Each structure stands twice: as C-alpha cells, then as structure tokens.
Amino acid sequence: MRIALLGGTGDIGEGLALRLPRDTDHEVVVGSRDPEKARDRAAAYEGELAERGIDTKINGFENPMAADRADVAVACVPAYHLADTVDAVADSLDDTILVSPAVGMQRDEVGMHYNPPGVGSVTALAADAAPEDVPVVGAFHGLAAGRLADLDADLGWDVPVVGDDEAAKATVTDLIDAIDGLRGLDAGPLAAAPEVESLTPLLINVAANNEGLADLGVKFD
Amino acid sequence: MRIALLGGTGDIGEGLALRLPRDTDHEVVVGSRDPEKARDRAAAYEGELAERGIDTKINGFENPMAADRADVAVACVPAYHLADTVDAVADSLDDTILVSPAVGMQRDEVGMHYNPPGVGSVTALAADAAPEDVPVVGAFHGLAAGRLADLDADLGWDVPVVGDDEAAKATVTDLIDAIDGLRGLDAGPLAAAPEVESLTPLLINVAANNEGLADLGVKFD
C-alpha cells in the first residue's frame, strides 16, 4: 500500500515514516503544507534508515500531492490544524482511507484534560471535514512521539482503532499490526472515539506524576 | 491497617476482600446496608480463603459500623449509590481515608461512554458528599471484578490514583502496591479524575469488540 503521512514532518509522522519502511513493504510518502520541508524531511528519514541498512525511497510532497493515490492518509497534525489539512487534500482522497490520530486536550494547573470539539471527538471532526465517501478511522492516538521515532526503542503498545467502515478499520488494524511492537484493537465505531482520545491526557498525567515513567503507551490485558 | 469495604458484598468488593487478606496483613471489614448480608458474605470470603489455607477473620457489619475506626474505607458501590453510601457513614469517617472506585457510564447502541456527574467526576462527587476533613482518593477504577475475585488469576494491572491529599494518596498507593499484580500510579489531583474514570468505558469497549479479550485491565509502559 501507499501510506501518505500528511503533516508528516514531525511528531508521530516521523515515527511512522521510519517504522513503516523498516517493518513493512508499504510505500511511505511525506506530506507538508510546505513541499520543500516535506522533501527535506523525507530525505532525512531516508538517510536515517540508510544508516541502519534499510534502503528505501521516501518522497516528500505538498499535502494534496502526497494524498494523491494513497491507500491510507494519516493526518499527523494537531487537532486545530485537522480540518484545514483535510480540506486541503479533499480532492485527492478517492479510494483513500483517512486516519485521524489527533486529540483535543487542554492543560491547566493540575494536569492535562480531554477537551473534545463540539462534534464530540477529534475523529468526528475529521469525518465532518472529509468528503462523504471517504472512510475515516481514528487510530495512533497518544503514541509517545519521541519513543515512536526512536528506532532503538521497543514499543509493546496497544493501539485502539475506531470507525464506522469495517473494511477500512481492518486495513488500518493490519497496518498497525505490521509495525513491530504495536497491536491494533477494535475499540468500536466512530461514536466511541471520545473514550479512545481521552486516554492520551491520562498517559500524560501518569507520566508527569511518576518518577521514572515517560513516553508511555498502554497495553490492555 | 483496617480496611472497610463499604458495599463490599459484590463487584470489586469481593476481589479486594479476598486479595487483601491473602497478600497483606491488613484487617478487612465488609460493609453493607444489610448487616446480615455483610456477615454472610464476610463468612463466605473467610471460607474461600480458608480453603486456600489462609486463616483470616473477616467481619461483616452495616456500613457505618464497618467504617468505624477504619483507616481506609473503599466505597465499592455503583456511582448512583455513592452519595447515599457516603452520607450514611459520614459520622464514622474520623481519621479515615475514603476511596472512590466508581465510574459514571452510559451504554448506547455503539458501546459504553463516560458520563460524569455535574461536579466533573464521580470522585469529586464522593468528595462533595464526604465531611470536609475526610481525605478522598480516587482509585481501583475499572478493575475487572470477575478477574479480581478469581484468586487463580494473575492481574498485572496498573491502578491510577488521584486525590488532593498527598499523604492519603501515598497510603492508598502503598495499599495497591501490596496486592500482588497491582501497581499504584499517581495520576494527579482530584481534578484529574475524569481522565482516570474514562478509562473504564474504553476497557469495556475494547473487550466487547475483540475476540479473546475479556476482563481487561491496563498497563502503562
């Protein structure tokens, strides 16, 4: 498959751009609002993988061109950029599954809190922004970006997946399972996204309050 | 310490009533609105422990008497009984830490959802109901009751703990750590309770949607 990482120049984009070519045969394309930045980061990811003996071609494009002919497009952008990002690529999403990993959060003096948009969840916001026939799947929430991007780090994380299109959800779950140390789990339809998204502030609060814990993920057992 | 399990005749009360005497030296007292039911269940827990060669005395009382002189009182009741239960024992909570494990949830056609009360969380509801000088700690949320009560089951679960009284939180965390297979983790002050409580519907949704997964708990790593 061809996987487009929209806004894939930082945060979890980097980790997916490195781990997908290392662990799978999928083609990765890095997107950005700035095509030059996309090309630079794609080259940097290629270089890091080459240093590890992994020979792969990663192209970088402006987001709409990155999404073009992608089987899966992951919107690796903060929640407040999500609607803009989906709008910008809307015409390129034929036969593409759109994946939303963003979470709406708000920090106050006691820690991090889940702060969903009015439509109920950030995943629902992505679904609202996407053309009607584009299946939207919520996944990759709350993955600690630094650890994901560190190819020497073992993960051992579960990744809850939500969405209303079962085939799209299965495709994304397979993609997650193909990455070493990740296990995709069905967490229900799109309307169950708030329960998934609210895990991220909990992970941040637990990491902030316990010495020796950082870059946390979750395992269900 | 003396640990009172208010409404400890079922749900997570049973698991704590069995595991605390098995794994620790703490005294367990079972409370119920119905003192006869409390005595019957306490005797049943004693019997189950005796069959496993664990000789322990578990008393059963009406909730207020169970709470009397307890160091820690765990309100093992559903969220909609919490305020009543705390009201009933309010005069018995001198020098007692009140622990709230309840979660407000609502099921609809797509799964389970977090549905906190108006004060923001069920833990905050417990704090509102308790006398002002009683430290309230949120803990033991989302522990799968059946697995907790099965002494042959290994747990391997993390238990997030919230509260504003650091000493009380430390006492409860030590209590959790003393149970084999549980690790208490500081998840912040009382105002961070919603992030902890909303983990429970996610666990239920993940178990409901994935074959082979049931009685789930969580591990942060």
CSV table of C-alpha atoms in Angstrom, one decimal, chain B residues 10-188:
chain,number,residue,atom,x,y,z
B,10,GLY,CA,-20.2,-7.8,45.5
B,11,ASP,CA,-18.4,-6.4,42.4
B,12,ILE,CA,-14.9,-5.3,43.3
B,13,GLY,CA,-15.6,-5.6,47.0
B,14,GLU,CA,-15.2,-9.4,46.7
B,15,GLY,CA,-11.9,-9.2,44.9
B,16,LEU,CA,-10.4,-6.8,47.5
B,17,ALA,CA,-11.9,-8.8,50.4
B,18,LEU,CA,-10.1,-11.9,49.1
B,19,ARG,CA,-6.8,-10.4,47.8
B,20,LEU,CA,-6.1,-8.0,50.7
B,21,PRO,CA,-6.0,-10.8,53.4
B,22,ARG,CA,-4.1,-13.1,51.0
B,23,ASP,CA,-1.4,-10.6,50.1
B,24,THR,CA,-1.2,-8.2,53.1
B,25,ASP,CA,-1.5,-8.1,56.9
B,26,HIS,CA,-4.3,-5.6,56.8
B,27,GLU,CA,-7.6,-6.3,58.5
B,28,VAL,CA,-10.6,-6.4,56.2
B,29,VAL,CA,-14.2,-5.5,57.2
B,30,VAL,CA,-17.1,-6.0,54.9
B,31,GLY,CA,-19.9,-3.4,55.0
B,32,SER,CA,-23.4,-3.5,53.5
B,33,ARG,CA,-26.7,-1.6,54.0
B,34,ASP,CA,-27.9,-5.0,55.2
B,35,PRO,CA,-25.8,-6.3,58.2
B,36,GLU,CA,-26.9,-9.9,57.7
B,37,LYS,CA,-25.8,-9.8,54.1
B,38,ALA,CA,-22.5,-8.3,55.2
B,39,ARG,CA,-22.0,-11.1,57.7
B,40,ASP,CA,-22.9,-13.8,55.2
B,41,ARG,CA,-20.5,-12.5,52.5
B,42,ALA,CA,-17.7,-12.0,55.0
B,43,ALA,CA,-18.1,-15.6,56.2
B,44,ALA,CA,-18.1,-16.8,52.5
B,45,TYR,CA,-14.9,-14.8,51.9
B,46,GLU,CA,-13.3,-16.3,55.0
B,47,GLY,CA,-14.4,-19.7,53.8
B,48,GLU,CA,-12.9,-19.3,50.4
B,49,LEU,CA,-9.6,-18.1,51.9
B,50,ALA,CA,-9.6,-21.0,54.4
B,51,GLU,CA,-9.9,-23.4,51.5
B,52,ARG,CA,-6.7,-22.0,50.2
B,53,GLY,CA,-5.0,-22.3,53.6
B,54,ILE,CA,-5.3,-18.7,54.5
B,55,ASP,CA,-6.6,-18.3,58.0
B,56,THR,CA,-8.1,-14.9,58.5
B,57,LYS,CA,-11.0,-13.2,60.3
B,58,ILE,CA,-13.3,-11.0,58.2
B,59,ASN,CA,-16.1,-9.3,60.0
B,60,GLY,CA,-19.3,-8.1,58.4
B,61,PHE,CA,-21.3,-5.1,59.6
B,62,GLU,CA,-23.8,-2.5,58.4
B,63,ASN,CA,-21.8,0.2,56.5
B,64,PRO,CA,-21.5,2.8,59.3
B,65,MET,CA,-20.1,0.2,61.8
B,66,ALA,CA,-17.8,-1.2,59.1
B,67,ALA,CA,-16.4,2.3,58.5
B,68,ASP,CA,-15.9,2.9,62.3
B,69,ARG,CA,-12.2,3.0,63.1
B,70,ALA,CA,-11.3,2.1,59.6
B,71,ASP,CA,-8.0,3.6,58.3
B,72,VAL,CA,-9.3,3.3,54.7
B,73,ALA,CA,-12.9,2.9,53.6
B,74,VAL,CA,-13.4,1.9,50.0
B,75,ALA,CA,-16.9,2.7,48.6
B,76,CYS,CA,-17.4,-0.4,46.5
B,77,VAL,CA,-20.8,0.8,45.2
B,78,PRO,CA,-22.2,1.9,41.9
B,79,ALA,CA,-21.9,5.7,41.2
B,80,TYR,CA,-25.7,6.2,41.8
B,81,HIS,CA,-25.3,4.8,45.3
B,82,LEU,CA,-22.2,6.7,46.2
B,83,ALA,CA,-23.6,9.8,47.7
B,84,ASP,CA,-26.1,7.8,49.8
B,85,THR,CA,-23.4,5.5,51.0
B,86,VAL,CA,-21.0,8.3,52.0
B,87,ASP,CA,-23.8,10.1,53.7
B,88,ALA,CA,-24.7,7.0,55.8
B,89,VAL,CA,-21.1,6.6,57.0
B,90,ALA,CA,-20.2,10.3,57.3
B,91,ASP,CA,-20.1,10.2,61.2
B,92,SER,CA,-17.8,7.2,61.2
B,93,LEU,CA,-15.1,8.7,59.0
B,94,ASP,CA,-12.8,10.3,61.6
B,95,ASP,CA,-9.2,9.6,60.6
B,96,THR,CA,-10.4,7.5,57.7
B,97,ILE,CA,-9.4,7.9,54.1
B,98,LEU,CA,-12.3,7.5,51.7
B,99,VAL,CA,-11.5,5.7,48.5
B,100,SER,CA,-13.9,6.0,45.5
B,101,PRO,CA,-13.6,3.4,42.7
B,102,ALA,CA,-16.9,4.1,41.0
B,103,VAL,CA,-17.3,5.4,37.4
B,104,GLY,CA,-20.3,7.0,35.7
B,105,MET,CA,-21.0,5.4,32.4
B,106,GLN,CA,-23.8,5.1,29.9
B,107,ARG,CA,-24.3,2.5,27.3
B,108,ASP,CA,-25.8,3.2,23.9
B,109,GLU,CA,-26.0,1.2,20.7
B,110,VAL,CA,-22.3,1.8,19.9
B,111,GLY,CA,-20.8,0.9,23.2
B,112,MET,CA,-20.0,2.4,26.6
B,113,HIS,CA,-19.4,6.0,27.2
B,114,TYR,CA,-18.1,8.1,30.1
B,115,ASN,CA,-20.9,10.0,31.6
B,116,PRO,CA,-19.6,12.0,34.6
B,117,PRO,CA,-21.9,13.8,37.1
B,118,GLY,CA,-22.3,17.6,37.0
B,119,VAL,CA,-19.4,18.1,39.5
B,120,GLY,CA,-17.0,16.7,36.9
B,121,SER,CA,-16.2,13.2,38.1
B,122,VAL,CA,-17.6,10.5,40.4
B,123,THR,CA,-14.5,11.0,42.6
B,124,ALA,CA,-15.5,14.7,43.0
B,125,LEU,CA,-19.0,13.5,43.9
B,126,ALA,CA,-17.5,11.4,46.7
B,127,ALA,CA,-15.5,14.4,47.9
B,128,ASP,CA,-18.6,16.6,47.9
B,129,ALA,CA,-20.6,14.0,49.9
B,130,ALA,CA,-17.8,13.4,52.5
B,131,PRO,CA,-17.2,15.6,55.5
B,132,GLU,CA,-14.7,18.4,54.7
B,133,ASP,CA,-11.9,17.0,56.7
B,134,VAL,CA,-12.0,13.5,55.2
B,135,PRO,CA,-9.4,12.9,52.5
B,136,VAL,CA,-10.9,11.4,49.4
B,137,VAL,CA,-8.8,9.4,46.9
B,138,GLY,CA,-10.0,8.0,43.6
B,139,ALA,CA,-8.5,4.6,42.9
B,140,PHE,CA,-9.4,1.0,41.9
B,141,HIS,CA,-11.4,2.2,38.8
B,142,GLY,CA,-12.1,-0.2,36.0
B,143,LEU,CA,-10.7,-3.3,37.7
B,144,ALA,CA,-12.5,-6.3,36.0
B,145,ALA,CA,-14.4,-7.6,39.0
B,146,GLY,CA,-14.5,-11.2,38.0
B,147,ARG,CA,-10.8,-11.5,37.4
B,148,LEU,CA,-10.1,-9.6,40.6
B,149,ALA,CA,-12.2,-12.0,42.6
B,150,ASP,CA,-10.5,-15.1,41.0
B,151,LEU,CA,-7.6,-15.8,43.2
B,152,ASP,CA,-6.1,-18.1,40.5
B,153,ALA,CA,-5.9,-15.1,38.0
B,154,ASP,CA,-2.8,-13.1,37.7
B,155,LEU,CA,-3.5,-9.4,37.3
B,156,GLY,CA,-0.5,-7.4,36.1
B,157,TRP,CA,-2.5,-4.1,36.2
B,158,ASP,CA,-1.7,-0.5,36.8
B,159,VAL,CA,-4.1,1.4,39.1
B,160,PRO,CA,-4.1,5.2,38.6
B,161,VAL,CA,-4.7,7.1,41.8
B,162,VAL,CA,-6.0,10.7,42.1
B,163,GLY,CA,-6.5,13.0,45.1
B,164,ASP,CA,-5.6,16.3,46.7
B,165,ASP,CA,-4.2,14.9,50.0
B,166,GLU,CA,-0.7,13.6,49.2
B,167,ALA,CA,-0.4,11.6,52.4
B,168,ALA,CA,-3.7,9.8,51.8
B,169,LYS,CA,-2.8,9.2,48.2
B,170,ALA,CA,0.5,7.6,49.3
B,171,THR,CA,-1.3,5.4,51.8
B,172,VAL,CA,-3.7,4.2,49.1
B,173,THR,CA,-0.9,3.7,46.6
B,174,ASP,CA,1.0,1.5,49.2
B,175,LEU,CA,-2.1,-0.5,49.7
B,176,ILE,CA,-2.5,-1.1,46.0
B,177,ASP,CA,1.2,-2.0,45.6
B,178,ALA,CA,0.8,-4.5,48.4
B,179,ILE,CA,-1.7,-6.5,46.3
B,180,ASP,CA,0.2,-9.0,44.0
B,181,GLY,CA,0.0,-7.9,40.4
B,182,LEU,CA,-1.2,-4.3,41.0
B,183,ARG,CA,0.9,-1.2,40.8
B,184,GLY,CA,-0.5,2.2,42.0
B,185,LEU,CA,0.4,5.2,39.9
B,186,ASP,CA,-0.1,8.9,40.8
B,187,ALA,CA,-2.4,10.3,38.1
B,188,GLY,CA,-2.6,13.8,39.7
